[in-house]
Coordinates of C-alpha atoms (C1' of nucleotides) in Angstrom, one line a residue:
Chain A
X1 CA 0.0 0.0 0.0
X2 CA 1.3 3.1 -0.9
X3 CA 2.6 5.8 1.3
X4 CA 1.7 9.0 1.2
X5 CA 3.7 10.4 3.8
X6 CA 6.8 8.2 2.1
X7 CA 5.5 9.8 -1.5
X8 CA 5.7 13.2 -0.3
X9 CA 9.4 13.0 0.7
X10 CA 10.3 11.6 -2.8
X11 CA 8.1 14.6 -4.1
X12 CA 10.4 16.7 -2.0
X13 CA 13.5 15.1 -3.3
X14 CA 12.7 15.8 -6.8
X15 CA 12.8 19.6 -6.1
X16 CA 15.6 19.5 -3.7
X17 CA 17.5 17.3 -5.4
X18 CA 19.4 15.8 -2.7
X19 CA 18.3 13.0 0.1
X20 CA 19.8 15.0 3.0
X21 CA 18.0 18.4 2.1
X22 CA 14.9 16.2 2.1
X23 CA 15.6 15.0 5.8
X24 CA 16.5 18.6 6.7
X25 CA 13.3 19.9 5.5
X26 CA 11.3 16.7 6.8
X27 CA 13.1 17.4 10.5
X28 CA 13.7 13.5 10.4
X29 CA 17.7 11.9 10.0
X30 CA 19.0 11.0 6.5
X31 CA 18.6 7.5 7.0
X32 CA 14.8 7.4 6.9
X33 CA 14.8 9.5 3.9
X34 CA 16.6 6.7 2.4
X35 CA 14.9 4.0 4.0
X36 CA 11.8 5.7 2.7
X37 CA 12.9 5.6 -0.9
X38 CA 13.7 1.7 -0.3
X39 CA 10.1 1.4 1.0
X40 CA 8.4 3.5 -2.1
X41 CA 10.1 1.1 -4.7
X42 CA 9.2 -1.3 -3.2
X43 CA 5.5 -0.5 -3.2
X44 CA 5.9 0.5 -6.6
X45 CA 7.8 -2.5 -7.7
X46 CA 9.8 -0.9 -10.1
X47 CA 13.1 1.5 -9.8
X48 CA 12.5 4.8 -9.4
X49 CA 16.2 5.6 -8.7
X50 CA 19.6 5.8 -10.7
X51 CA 21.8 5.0 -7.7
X52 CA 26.0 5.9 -7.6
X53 CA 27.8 5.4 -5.0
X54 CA 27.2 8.6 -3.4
X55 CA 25.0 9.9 -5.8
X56 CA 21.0 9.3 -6.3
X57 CA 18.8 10.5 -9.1
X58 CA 15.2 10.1 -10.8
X59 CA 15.0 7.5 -13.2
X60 CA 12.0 7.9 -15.7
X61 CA 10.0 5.7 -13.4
X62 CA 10.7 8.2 -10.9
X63 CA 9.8 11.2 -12.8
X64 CA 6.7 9.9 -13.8
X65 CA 5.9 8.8 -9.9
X66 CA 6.7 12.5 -9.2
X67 CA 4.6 13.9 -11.5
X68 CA 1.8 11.2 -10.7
X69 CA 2.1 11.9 -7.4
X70 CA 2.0 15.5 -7.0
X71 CA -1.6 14.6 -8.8
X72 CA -2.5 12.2 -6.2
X73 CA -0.9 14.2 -3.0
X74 CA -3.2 17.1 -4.3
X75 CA -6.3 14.9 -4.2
X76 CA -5.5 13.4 -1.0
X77 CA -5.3 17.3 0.0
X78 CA -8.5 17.9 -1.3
X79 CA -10.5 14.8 -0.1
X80 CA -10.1 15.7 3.7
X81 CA -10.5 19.5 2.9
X82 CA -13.9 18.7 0.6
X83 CA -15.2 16.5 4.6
X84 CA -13.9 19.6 6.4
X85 CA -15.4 22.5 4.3
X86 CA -18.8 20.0 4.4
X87 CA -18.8 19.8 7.9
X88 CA -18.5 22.6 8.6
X89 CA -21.5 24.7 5.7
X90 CA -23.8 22.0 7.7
X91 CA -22.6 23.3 11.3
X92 CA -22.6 27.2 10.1
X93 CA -25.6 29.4 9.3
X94 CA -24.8 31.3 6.2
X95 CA -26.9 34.9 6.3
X96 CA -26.5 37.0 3.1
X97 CA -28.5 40.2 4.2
X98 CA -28.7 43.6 1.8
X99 CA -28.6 46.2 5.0
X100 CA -27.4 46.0 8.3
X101 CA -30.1 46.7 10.3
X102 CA -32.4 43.6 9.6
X103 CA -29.0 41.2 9.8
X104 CA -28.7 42.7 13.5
X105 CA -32.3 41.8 14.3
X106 CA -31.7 38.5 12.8
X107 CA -28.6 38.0 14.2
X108 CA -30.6 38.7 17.9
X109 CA -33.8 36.3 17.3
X110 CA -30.7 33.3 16.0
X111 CA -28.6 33.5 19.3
X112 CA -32.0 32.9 21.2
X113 CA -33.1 29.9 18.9
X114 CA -30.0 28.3 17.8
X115 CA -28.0 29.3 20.5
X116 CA -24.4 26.9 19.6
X117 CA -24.7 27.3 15.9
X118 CA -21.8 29.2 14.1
X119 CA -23.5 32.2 11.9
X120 CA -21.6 33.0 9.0
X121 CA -22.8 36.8 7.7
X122 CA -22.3 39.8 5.2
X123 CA -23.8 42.5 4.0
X124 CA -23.9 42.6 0.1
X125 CA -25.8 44.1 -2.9
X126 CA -29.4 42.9 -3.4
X127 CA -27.9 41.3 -6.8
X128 CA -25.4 39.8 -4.6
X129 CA -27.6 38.5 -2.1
X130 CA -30.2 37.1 -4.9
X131 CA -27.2 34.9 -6.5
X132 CA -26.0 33.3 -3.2
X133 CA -29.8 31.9 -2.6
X134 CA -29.9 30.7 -6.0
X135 CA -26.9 29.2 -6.0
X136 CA -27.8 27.5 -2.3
X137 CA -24.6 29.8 -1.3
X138 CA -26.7 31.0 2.1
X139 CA -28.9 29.5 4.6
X140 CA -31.1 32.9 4.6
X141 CA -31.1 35.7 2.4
X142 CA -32.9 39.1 3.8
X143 CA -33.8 41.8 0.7
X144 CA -36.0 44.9 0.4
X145 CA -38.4 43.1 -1.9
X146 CA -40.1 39.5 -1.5
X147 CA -37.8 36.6 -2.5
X148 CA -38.8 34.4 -5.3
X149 CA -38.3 31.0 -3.5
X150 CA -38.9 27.4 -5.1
X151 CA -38.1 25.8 -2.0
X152 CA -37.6 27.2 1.3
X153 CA -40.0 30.4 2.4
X154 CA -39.7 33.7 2.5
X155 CA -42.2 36.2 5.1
X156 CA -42.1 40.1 5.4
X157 CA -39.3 40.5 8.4
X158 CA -39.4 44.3 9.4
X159 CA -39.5 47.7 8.5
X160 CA -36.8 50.6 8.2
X161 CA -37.6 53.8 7.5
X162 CA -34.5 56.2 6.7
X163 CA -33.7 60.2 8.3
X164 CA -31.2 62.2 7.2
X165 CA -29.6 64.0 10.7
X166 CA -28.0 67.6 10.7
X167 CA -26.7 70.4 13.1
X168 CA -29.7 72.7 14.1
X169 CA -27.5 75.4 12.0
X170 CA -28.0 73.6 9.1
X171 CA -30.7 75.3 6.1
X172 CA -33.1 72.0 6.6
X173 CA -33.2 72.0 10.1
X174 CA -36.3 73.6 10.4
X175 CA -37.9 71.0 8.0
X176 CA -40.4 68.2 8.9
X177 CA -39.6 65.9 6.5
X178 CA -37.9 66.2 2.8
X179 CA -37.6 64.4 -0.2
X180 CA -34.5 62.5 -2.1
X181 CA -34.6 65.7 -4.7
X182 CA -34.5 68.4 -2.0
X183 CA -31.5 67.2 -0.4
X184 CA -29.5 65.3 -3.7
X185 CA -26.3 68.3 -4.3
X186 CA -25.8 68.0 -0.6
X187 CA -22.8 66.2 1.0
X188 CA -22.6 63.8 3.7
X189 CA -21.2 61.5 5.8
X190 CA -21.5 58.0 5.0
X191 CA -20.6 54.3 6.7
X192 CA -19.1 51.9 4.7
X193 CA -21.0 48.2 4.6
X194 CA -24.5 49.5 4.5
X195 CA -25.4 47.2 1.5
X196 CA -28.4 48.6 -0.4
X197 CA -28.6 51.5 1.4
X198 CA -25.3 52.9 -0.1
X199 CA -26.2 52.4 -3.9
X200 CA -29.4 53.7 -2.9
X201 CA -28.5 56.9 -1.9
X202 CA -26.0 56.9 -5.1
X203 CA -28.4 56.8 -7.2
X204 CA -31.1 58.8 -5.6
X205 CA -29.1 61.9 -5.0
X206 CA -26.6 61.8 -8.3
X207 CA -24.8 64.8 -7.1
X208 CA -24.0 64.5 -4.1
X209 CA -20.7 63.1 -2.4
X210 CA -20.1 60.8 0.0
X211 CA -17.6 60.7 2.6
X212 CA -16.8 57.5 3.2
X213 CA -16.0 56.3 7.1
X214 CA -15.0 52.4 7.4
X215 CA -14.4 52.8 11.8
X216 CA -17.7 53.3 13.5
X217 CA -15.3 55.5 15.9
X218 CA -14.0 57.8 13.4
X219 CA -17.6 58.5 12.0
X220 CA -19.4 59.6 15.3
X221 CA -16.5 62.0 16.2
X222 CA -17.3 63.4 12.1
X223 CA -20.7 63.7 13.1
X224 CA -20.1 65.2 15.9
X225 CA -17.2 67.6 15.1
X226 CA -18.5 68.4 11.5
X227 CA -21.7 70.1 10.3
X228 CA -22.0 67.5 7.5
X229 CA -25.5 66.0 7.3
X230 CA -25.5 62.0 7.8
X231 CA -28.4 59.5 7.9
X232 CA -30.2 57.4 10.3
X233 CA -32.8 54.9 10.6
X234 CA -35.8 54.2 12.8
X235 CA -34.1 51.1 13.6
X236 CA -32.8 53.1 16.4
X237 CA -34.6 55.5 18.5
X238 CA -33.9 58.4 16.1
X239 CA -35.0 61.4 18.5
X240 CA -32.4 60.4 21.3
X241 CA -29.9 59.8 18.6
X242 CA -29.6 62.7 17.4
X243 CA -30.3 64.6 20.1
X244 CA -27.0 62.7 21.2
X245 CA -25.0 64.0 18.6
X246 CA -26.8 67.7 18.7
X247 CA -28.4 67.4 15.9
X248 CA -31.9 66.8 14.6
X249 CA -33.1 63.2 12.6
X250 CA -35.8 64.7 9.4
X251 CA -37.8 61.9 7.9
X252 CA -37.3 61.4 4.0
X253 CA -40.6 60.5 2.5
X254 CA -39.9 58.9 -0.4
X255 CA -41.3 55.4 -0.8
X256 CA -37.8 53.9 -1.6
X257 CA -36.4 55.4 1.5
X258 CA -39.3 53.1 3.8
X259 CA -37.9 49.6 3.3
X260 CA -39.9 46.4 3.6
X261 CA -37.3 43.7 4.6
X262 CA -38.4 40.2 3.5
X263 CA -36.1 37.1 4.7
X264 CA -36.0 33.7 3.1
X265 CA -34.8 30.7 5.0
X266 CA -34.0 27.4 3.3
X267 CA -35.5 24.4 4.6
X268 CA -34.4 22.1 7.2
X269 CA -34.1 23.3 10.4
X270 CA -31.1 23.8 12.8
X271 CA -28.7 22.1 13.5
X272 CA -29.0 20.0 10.0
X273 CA -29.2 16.5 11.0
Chain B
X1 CA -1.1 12.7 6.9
X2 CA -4.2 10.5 5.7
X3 CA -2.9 6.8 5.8
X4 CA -4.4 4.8 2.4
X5 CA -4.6 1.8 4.8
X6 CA -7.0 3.2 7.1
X7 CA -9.2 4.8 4.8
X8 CA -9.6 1.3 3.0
X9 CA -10.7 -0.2 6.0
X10 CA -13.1 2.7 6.3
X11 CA -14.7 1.9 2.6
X12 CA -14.4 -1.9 3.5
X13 CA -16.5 -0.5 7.2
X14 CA -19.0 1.7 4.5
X15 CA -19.7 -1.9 2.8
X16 CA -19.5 -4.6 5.1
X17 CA -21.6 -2.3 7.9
X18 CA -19.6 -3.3 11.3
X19 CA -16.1 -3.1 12.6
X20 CA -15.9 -6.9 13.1
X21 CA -16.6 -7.6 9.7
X22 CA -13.8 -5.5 8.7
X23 CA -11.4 -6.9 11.2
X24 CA -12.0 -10.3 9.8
X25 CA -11.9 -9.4 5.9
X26 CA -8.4 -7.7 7.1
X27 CA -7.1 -10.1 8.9
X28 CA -6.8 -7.9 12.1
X29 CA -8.4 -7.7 15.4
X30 CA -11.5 -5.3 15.8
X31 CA -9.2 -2.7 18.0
X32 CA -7.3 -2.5 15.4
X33 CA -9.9 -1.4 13.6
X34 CA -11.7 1.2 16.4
X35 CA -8.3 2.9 16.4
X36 CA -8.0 3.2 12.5
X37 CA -10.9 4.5 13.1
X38 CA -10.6 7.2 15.7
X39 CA -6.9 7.9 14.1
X40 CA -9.2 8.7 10.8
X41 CA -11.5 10.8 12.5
X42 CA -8.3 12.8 14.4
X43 CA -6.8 12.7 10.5
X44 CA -9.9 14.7 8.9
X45 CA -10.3 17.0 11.8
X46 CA -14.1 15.8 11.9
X47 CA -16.4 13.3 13.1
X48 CA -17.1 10.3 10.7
X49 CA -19.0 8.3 13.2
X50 CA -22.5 8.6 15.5
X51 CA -21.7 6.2 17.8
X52 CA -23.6 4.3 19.8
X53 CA -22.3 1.8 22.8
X54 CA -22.2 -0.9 20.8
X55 CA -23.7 0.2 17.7
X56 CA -21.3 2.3 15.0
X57 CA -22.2 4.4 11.9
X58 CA -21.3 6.7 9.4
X59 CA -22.5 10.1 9.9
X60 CA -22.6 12.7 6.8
X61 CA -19.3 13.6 7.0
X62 CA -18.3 9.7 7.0
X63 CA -20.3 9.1 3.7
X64 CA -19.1 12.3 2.0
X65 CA -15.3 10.6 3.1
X66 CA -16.1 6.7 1.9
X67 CA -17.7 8.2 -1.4
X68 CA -14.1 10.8 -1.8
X69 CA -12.0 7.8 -0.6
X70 CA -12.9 5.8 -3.2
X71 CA -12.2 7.6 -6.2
X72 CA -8.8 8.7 -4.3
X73 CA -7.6 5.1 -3.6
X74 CA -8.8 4.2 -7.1
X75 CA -6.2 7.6 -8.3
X76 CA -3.7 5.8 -5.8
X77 CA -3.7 2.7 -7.4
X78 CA -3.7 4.1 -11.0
X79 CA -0.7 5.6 -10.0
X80 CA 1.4 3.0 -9.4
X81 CA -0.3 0.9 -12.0
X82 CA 0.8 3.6 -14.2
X83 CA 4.5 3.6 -13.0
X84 CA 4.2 0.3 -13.3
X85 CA 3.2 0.0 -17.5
X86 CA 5.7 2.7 -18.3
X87 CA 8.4 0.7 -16.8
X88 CA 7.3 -2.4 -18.8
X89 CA 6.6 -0.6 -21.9
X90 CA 10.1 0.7 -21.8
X91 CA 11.5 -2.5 -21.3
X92 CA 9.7 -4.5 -23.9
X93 CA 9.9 -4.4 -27.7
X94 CA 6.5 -4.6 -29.0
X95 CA 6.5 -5.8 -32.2
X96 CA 3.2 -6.8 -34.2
X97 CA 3.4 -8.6 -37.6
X98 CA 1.2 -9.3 -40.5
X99 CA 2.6 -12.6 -41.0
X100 CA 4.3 -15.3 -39.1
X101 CA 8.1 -15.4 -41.4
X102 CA 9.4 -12.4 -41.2
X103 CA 8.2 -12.3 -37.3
X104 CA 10.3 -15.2 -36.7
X105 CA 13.0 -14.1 -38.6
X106 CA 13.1 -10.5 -36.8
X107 CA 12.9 -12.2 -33.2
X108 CA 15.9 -14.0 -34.1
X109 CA 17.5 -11.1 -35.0
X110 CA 16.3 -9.5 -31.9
X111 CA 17.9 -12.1 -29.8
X112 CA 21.2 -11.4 -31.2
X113 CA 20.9 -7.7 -31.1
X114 CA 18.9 -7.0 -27.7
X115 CA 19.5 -10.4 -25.7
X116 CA 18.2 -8.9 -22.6
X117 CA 15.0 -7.3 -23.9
X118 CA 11.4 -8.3 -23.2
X119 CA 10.4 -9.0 -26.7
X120 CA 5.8 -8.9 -27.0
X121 CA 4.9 -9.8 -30.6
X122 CA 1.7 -10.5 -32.2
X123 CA 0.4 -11.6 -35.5
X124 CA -2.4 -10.1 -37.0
X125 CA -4.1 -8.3 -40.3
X126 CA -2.8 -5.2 -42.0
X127 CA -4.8 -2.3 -40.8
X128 CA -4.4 -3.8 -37.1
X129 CA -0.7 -3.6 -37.6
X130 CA -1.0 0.0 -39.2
X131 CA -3.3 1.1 -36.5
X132 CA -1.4 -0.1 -33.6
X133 CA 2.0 1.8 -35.6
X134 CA 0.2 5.0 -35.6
X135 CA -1.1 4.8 -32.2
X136 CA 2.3 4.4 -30.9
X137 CA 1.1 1.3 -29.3
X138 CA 3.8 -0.8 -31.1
X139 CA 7.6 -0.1 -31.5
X140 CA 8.1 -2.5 -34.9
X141 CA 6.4 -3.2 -37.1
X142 CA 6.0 -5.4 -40.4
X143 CA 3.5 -5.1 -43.5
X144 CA 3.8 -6.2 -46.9
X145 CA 3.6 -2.5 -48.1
X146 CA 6.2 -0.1 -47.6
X147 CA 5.1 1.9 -44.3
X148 CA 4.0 5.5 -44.2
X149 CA 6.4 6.7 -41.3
X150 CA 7.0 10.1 -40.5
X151 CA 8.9 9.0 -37.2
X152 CA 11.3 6.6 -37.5
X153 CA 12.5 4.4 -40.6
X154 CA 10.8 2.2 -42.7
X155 CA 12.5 -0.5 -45.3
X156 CA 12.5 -3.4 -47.0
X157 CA 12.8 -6.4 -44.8
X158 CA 12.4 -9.4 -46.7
X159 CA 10.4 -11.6 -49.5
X160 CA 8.6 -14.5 -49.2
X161 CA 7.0 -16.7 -51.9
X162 CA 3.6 -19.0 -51.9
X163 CA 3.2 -22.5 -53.2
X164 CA 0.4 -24.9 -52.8
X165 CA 1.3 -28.7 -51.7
X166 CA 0.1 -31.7 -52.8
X167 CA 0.1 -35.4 -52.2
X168 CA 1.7 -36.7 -55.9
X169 CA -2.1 -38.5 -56.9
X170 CA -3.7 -35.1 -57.0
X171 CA -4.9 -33.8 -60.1
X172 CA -2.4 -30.3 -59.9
X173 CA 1.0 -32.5 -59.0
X174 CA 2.4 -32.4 -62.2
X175 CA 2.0 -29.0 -62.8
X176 CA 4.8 -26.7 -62.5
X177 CA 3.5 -23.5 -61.3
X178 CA -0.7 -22.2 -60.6
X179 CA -2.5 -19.5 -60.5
X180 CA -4.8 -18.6 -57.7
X181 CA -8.3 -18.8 -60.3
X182 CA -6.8 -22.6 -61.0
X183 CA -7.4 -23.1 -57.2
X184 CA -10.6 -21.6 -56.1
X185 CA -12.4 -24.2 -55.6
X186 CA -10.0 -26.9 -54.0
X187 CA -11.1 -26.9 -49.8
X188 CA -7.2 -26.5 -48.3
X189 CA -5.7 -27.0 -45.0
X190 CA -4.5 -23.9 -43.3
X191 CA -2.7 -22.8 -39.9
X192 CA -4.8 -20.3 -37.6
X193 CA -2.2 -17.3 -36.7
X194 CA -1.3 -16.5 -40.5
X195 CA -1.8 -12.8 -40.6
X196 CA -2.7 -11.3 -43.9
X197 CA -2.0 -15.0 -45.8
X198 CA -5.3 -15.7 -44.5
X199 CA -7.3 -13.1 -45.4
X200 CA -5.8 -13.0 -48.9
X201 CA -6.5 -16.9 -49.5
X202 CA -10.0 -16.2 -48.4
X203 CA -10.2 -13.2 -50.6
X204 CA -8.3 -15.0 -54.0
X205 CA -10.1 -18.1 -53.8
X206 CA -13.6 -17.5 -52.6
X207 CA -15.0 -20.7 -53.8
X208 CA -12.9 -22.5 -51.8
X209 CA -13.2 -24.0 -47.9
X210 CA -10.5 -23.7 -45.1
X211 CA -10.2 -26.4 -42.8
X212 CA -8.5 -24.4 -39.9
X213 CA -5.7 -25.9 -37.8
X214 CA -4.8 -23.8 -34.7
X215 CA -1.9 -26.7 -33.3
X216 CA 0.8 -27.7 -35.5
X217 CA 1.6 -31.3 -34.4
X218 CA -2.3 -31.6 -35.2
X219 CA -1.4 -29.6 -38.6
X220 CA 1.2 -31.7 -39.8
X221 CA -0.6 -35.2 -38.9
X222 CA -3.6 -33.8 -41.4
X223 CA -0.7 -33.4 -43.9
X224 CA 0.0 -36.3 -43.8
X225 CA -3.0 -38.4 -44.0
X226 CA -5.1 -37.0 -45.8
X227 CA -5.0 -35.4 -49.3
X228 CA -6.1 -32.5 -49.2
X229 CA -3.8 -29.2 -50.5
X230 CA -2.2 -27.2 -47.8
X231 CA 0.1 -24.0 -48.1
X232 CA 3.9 -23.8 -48.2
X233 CA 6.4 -21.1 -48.5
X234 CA 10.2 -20.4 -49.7
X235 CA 10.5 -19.2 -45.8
X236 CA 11.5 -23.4 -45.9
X237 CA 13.2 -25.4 -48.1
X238 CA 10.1 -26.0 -50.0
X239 CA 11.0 -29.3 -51.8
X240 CA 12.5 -30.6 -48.6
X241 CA 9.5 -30.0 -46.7
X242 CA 7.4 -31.3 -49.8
X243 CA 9.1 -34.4 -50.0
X244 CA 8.8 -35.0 -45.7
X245 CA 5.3 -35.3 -46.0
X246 CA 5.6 -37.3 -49.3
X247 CA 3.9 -34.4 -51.4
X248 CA 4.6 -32.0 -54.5
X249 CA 5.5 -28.4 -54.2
X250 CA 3.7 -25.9 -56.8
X251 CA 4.8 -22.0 -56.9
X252 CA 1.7 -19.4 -57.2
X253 CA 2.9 -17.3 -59.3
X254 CA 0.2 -14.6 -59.0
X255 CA 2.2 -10.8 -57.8
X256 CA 0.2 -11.2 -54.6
X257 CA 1.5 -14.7 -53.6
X258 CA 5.4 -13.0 -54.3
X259 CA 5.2 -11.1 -51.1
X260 CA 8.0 -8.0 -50.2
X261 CA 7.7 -7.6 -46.2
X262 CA 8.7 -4.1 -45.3
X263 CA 9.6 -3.3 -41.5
X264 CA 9.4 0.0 -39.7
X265 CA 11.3 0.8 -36.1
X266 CA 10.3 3.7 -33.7
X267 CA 13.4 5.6 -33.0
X268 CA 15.7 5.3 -30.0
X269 CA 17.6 2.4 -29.5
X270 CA 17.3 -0.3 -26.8
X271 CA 17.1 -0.5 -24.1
X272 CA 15.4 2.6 -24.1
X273 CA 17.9 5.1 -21.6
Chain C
dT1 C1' -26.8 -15.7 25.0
dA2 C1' -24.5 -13.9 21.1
dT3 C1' -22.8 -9.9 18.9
dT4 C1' -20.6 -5.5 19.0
dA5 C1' -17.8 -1.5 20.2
dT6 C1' -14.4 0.2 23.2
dT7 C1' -10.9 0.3 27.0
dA8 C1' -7.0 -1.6 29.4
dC9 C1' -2.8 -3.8 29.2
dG10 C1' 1.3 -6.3 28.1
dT11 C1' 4.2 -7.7 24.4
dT12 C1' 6.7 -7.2 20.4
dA13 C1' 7.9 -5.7 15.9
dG14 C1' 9.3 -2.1 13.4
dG15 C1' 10.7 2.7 12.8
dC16 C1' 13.9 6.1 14.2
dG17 C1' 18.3 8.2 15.2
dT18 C1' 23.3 7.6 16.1
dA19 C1' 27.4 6.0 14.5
dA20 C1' 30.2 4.4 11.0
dA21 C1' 31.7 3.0 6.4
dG22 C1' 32.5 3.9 1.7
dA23 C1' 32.7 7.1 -2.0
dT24 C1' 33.0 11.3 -4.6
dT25 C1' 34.3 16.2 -5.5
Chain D
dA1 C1' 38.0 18.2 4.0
dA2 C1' 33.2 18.3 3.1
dT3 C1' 29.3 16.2 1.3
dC4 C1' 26.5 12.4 0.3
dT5 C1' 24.3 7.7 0.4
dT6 C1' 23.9 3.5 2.6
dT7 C1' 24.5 -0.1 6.1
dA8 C1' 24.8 -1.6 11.0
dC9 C1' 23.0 -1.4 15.4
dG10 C1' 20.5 -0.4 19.5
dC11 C1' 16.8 1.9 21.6
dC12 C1' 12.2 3.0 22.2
dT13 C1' 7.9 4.1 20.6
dA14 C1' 3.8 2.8 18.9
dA15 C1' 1.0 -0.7 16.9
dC16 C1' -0.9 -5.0 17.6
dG17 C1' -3.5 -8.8 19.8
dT18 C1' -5.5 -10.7 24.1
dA19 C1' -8.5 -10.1 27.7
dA20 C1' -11.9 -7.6 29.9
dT21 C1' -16.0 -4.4 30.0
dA22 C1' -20.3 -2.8 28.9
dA23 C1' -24.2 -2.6 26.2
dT24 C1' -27.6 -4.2 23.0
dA25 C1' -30.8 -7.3 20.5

DNA sequence: TATTATTACGTTAGGCGTAAAGATT
DNA sequence: AATCTTTACGCCTAACGTAATAATA
């Protein structure tokens, strides 16, 4: 029976050239290197070796067994990684969610009913999100829109309904509530990773720029240092927010700025099996 | 490392359904086996097993492994099988002939050239032969047409001549040469194994019957005793041979019964490196 | 009771490293 | 002298089988 371990040592002698750069490498004594050799021609029952008295080289047998068995040492590599990677998509939960928000809330409601599972999330592009539950990529998919689903089923999950927040100083600060047009030209802060939200606001206000803050840190001390406008949601308690920041949250009224989130779950419960 | 040996004894556990069974089909005791088994399981980083007290079985992860391990110890064995053929190819001439002569007569050239070689021959019809030269699957090879060869050379090799032989009462005997239309008709005796001589007899003399010998002692007591026409050629002293079996040598003297042999070698001498 | 998996345990075979030999550059 | 392969040899681990345990059908 072959050896693999035995196969990957004359692999390593092929590209090393020498048996005791092969033990070196191997942290084992020259000796088994060469007893290993014995062994592997043995298995193979043919020579692999062109043997001086000092000197050892690859045969053709033994170029062909290295090249063959780079293959195989690959697949051997790839057999227990295939278990591993299967093991653990059935032990993880796989959330592909368009906006942060609704992820959270899910996120909340999973540690309560599958309290040991591992959640695997991000926060992508509806397009994004649509491919990984067609391509059986996630376990639950949350969009802004109801989720064509064969199999599994999607349900409405929650609503979030978007402010804009500025410094009482600012010209809208007076206003009730505006619209996408009355406030595209304007500039404001933005977080990064906001999924939909972010292409949303690209397209819906064309002129504007966004200033773009990765660190949750760094942003509050811009929102709170600058006079830059910056949105919120009513996923928080937008009043105390912004009265936090001393500023004041306007409601945009535009339908696309008050989200339906709709979550799809594939079927078979948790843990699978 | 994964060790070959243990995951066969897991496939052989997939088929056979208990560790005792597997013991006994190895030849090993059944702690043998447990430990193969938990030093799998420690080897893929995952469980393979639900286990009960006394009760084992794969779990998912253990079928995805069985169904991987197979192909992989199949790719394992192909491997050295592989190893294995190109060693023997390289040390073996294959040569495949269209006709028994000029076989013979290159195998004992071969034995004075390449003593130590493996020599593989076979007889057998034309486009075989031409087929198994173009394929590479032969290294010599010998038609009785000069040999399109873009690799290696091709050349005349030899000639050999028909004649038909008959007991002295037989109504051809005194003639001193035929033609294969004077034949057809006449039922012959014939060796099995005679390459393109057979197909041409079949094809030249329609009308007539073969009465196929595949053992030569068997062969030469037909010869004798009966008195029916067999085939000869110049390959022997025909008149001597004639005369052994108390019968009449007549030469064909149609152009395909006056055979050139041509031979053609794959380059690179032997052995091969 | 018969079968099965697993643990415990003592023995032994085989694998490893050290040391040394032989050879080459 | 330095490097390299291979053999010899002794130690020691680790793999094996026997026996025992526990549990099930």
């Amino acid at each position: 029976m072959l050896d693999l371990y035995e196969l990957e040592q004359l692999i390593s002698f092929a590209d090393l050239g020498t048996l005791s750069r092969v033990a070196e490498a191997f942290h084992i004594s020259t000796p088994s290197v060469t007893r290993a050799m014995q062994s592997l021609e043995e298995g193979f029952g043919v020579p692999l070796f062109i043997r001086g008295k000092n000197r050892i080289e690859l045969n053709e047998n033994g170029q062909a067994a290295v090249e063959l068995g780079r293959k195989l040492l690959q697949e051997a590599e790839d057999t227990v990684n295939r278990v591993r990677m299967l093991d653990a998509r059935r032990n993880t939960i796989v959330v592909k969610s368009c906006a942060p928000a609704p992820l959270w809330e899910l996120l909340k409601k999973l540690s309560g009913s599958c309290p040991g599972a591992t959640v695997s999330s991000s926060i992508c592009q509806n397009e994004e999100v649509l491919a990984a539950w067609e391509n059986d990529d996630c376990d639950m998919a949350i969009l802004p829109f109801p989720i064509p689903s064969g199999e599994g089923k999607t349900e409405k999950f929650m609503e979030e309904h978007l402010y804009i927040c500025v410094p009482p100083e600012h010209a809208l600060a007076g206003r009730d509530e505006v619209r996408f047009a009355e406030i595209n030209g304007f500039n404001f802060l933005l977080r990064t990773e906001l999924g939909f939200w972010d292409l949303l606001c690209r397209q819906k206000m064309p002129a504007s720029k966004f200033l773009m803050q990765a660190e949750e840190f760094a942003f509050q001390e811009l929102v709170r240092s600058s006079s830059l406008p910056c949105f919120i949601t009513d996923y928080y308690d937008v009043d105390r927010w912004a009265a936090d920041y001393g500023r004041v949250a306007i409601s945009i009224t535009d339908a696309e700025a008050n989200v339906t989130f709709y979550i799809a779950c594939k079927p078979g419960g948790w843990p699978r099996r």
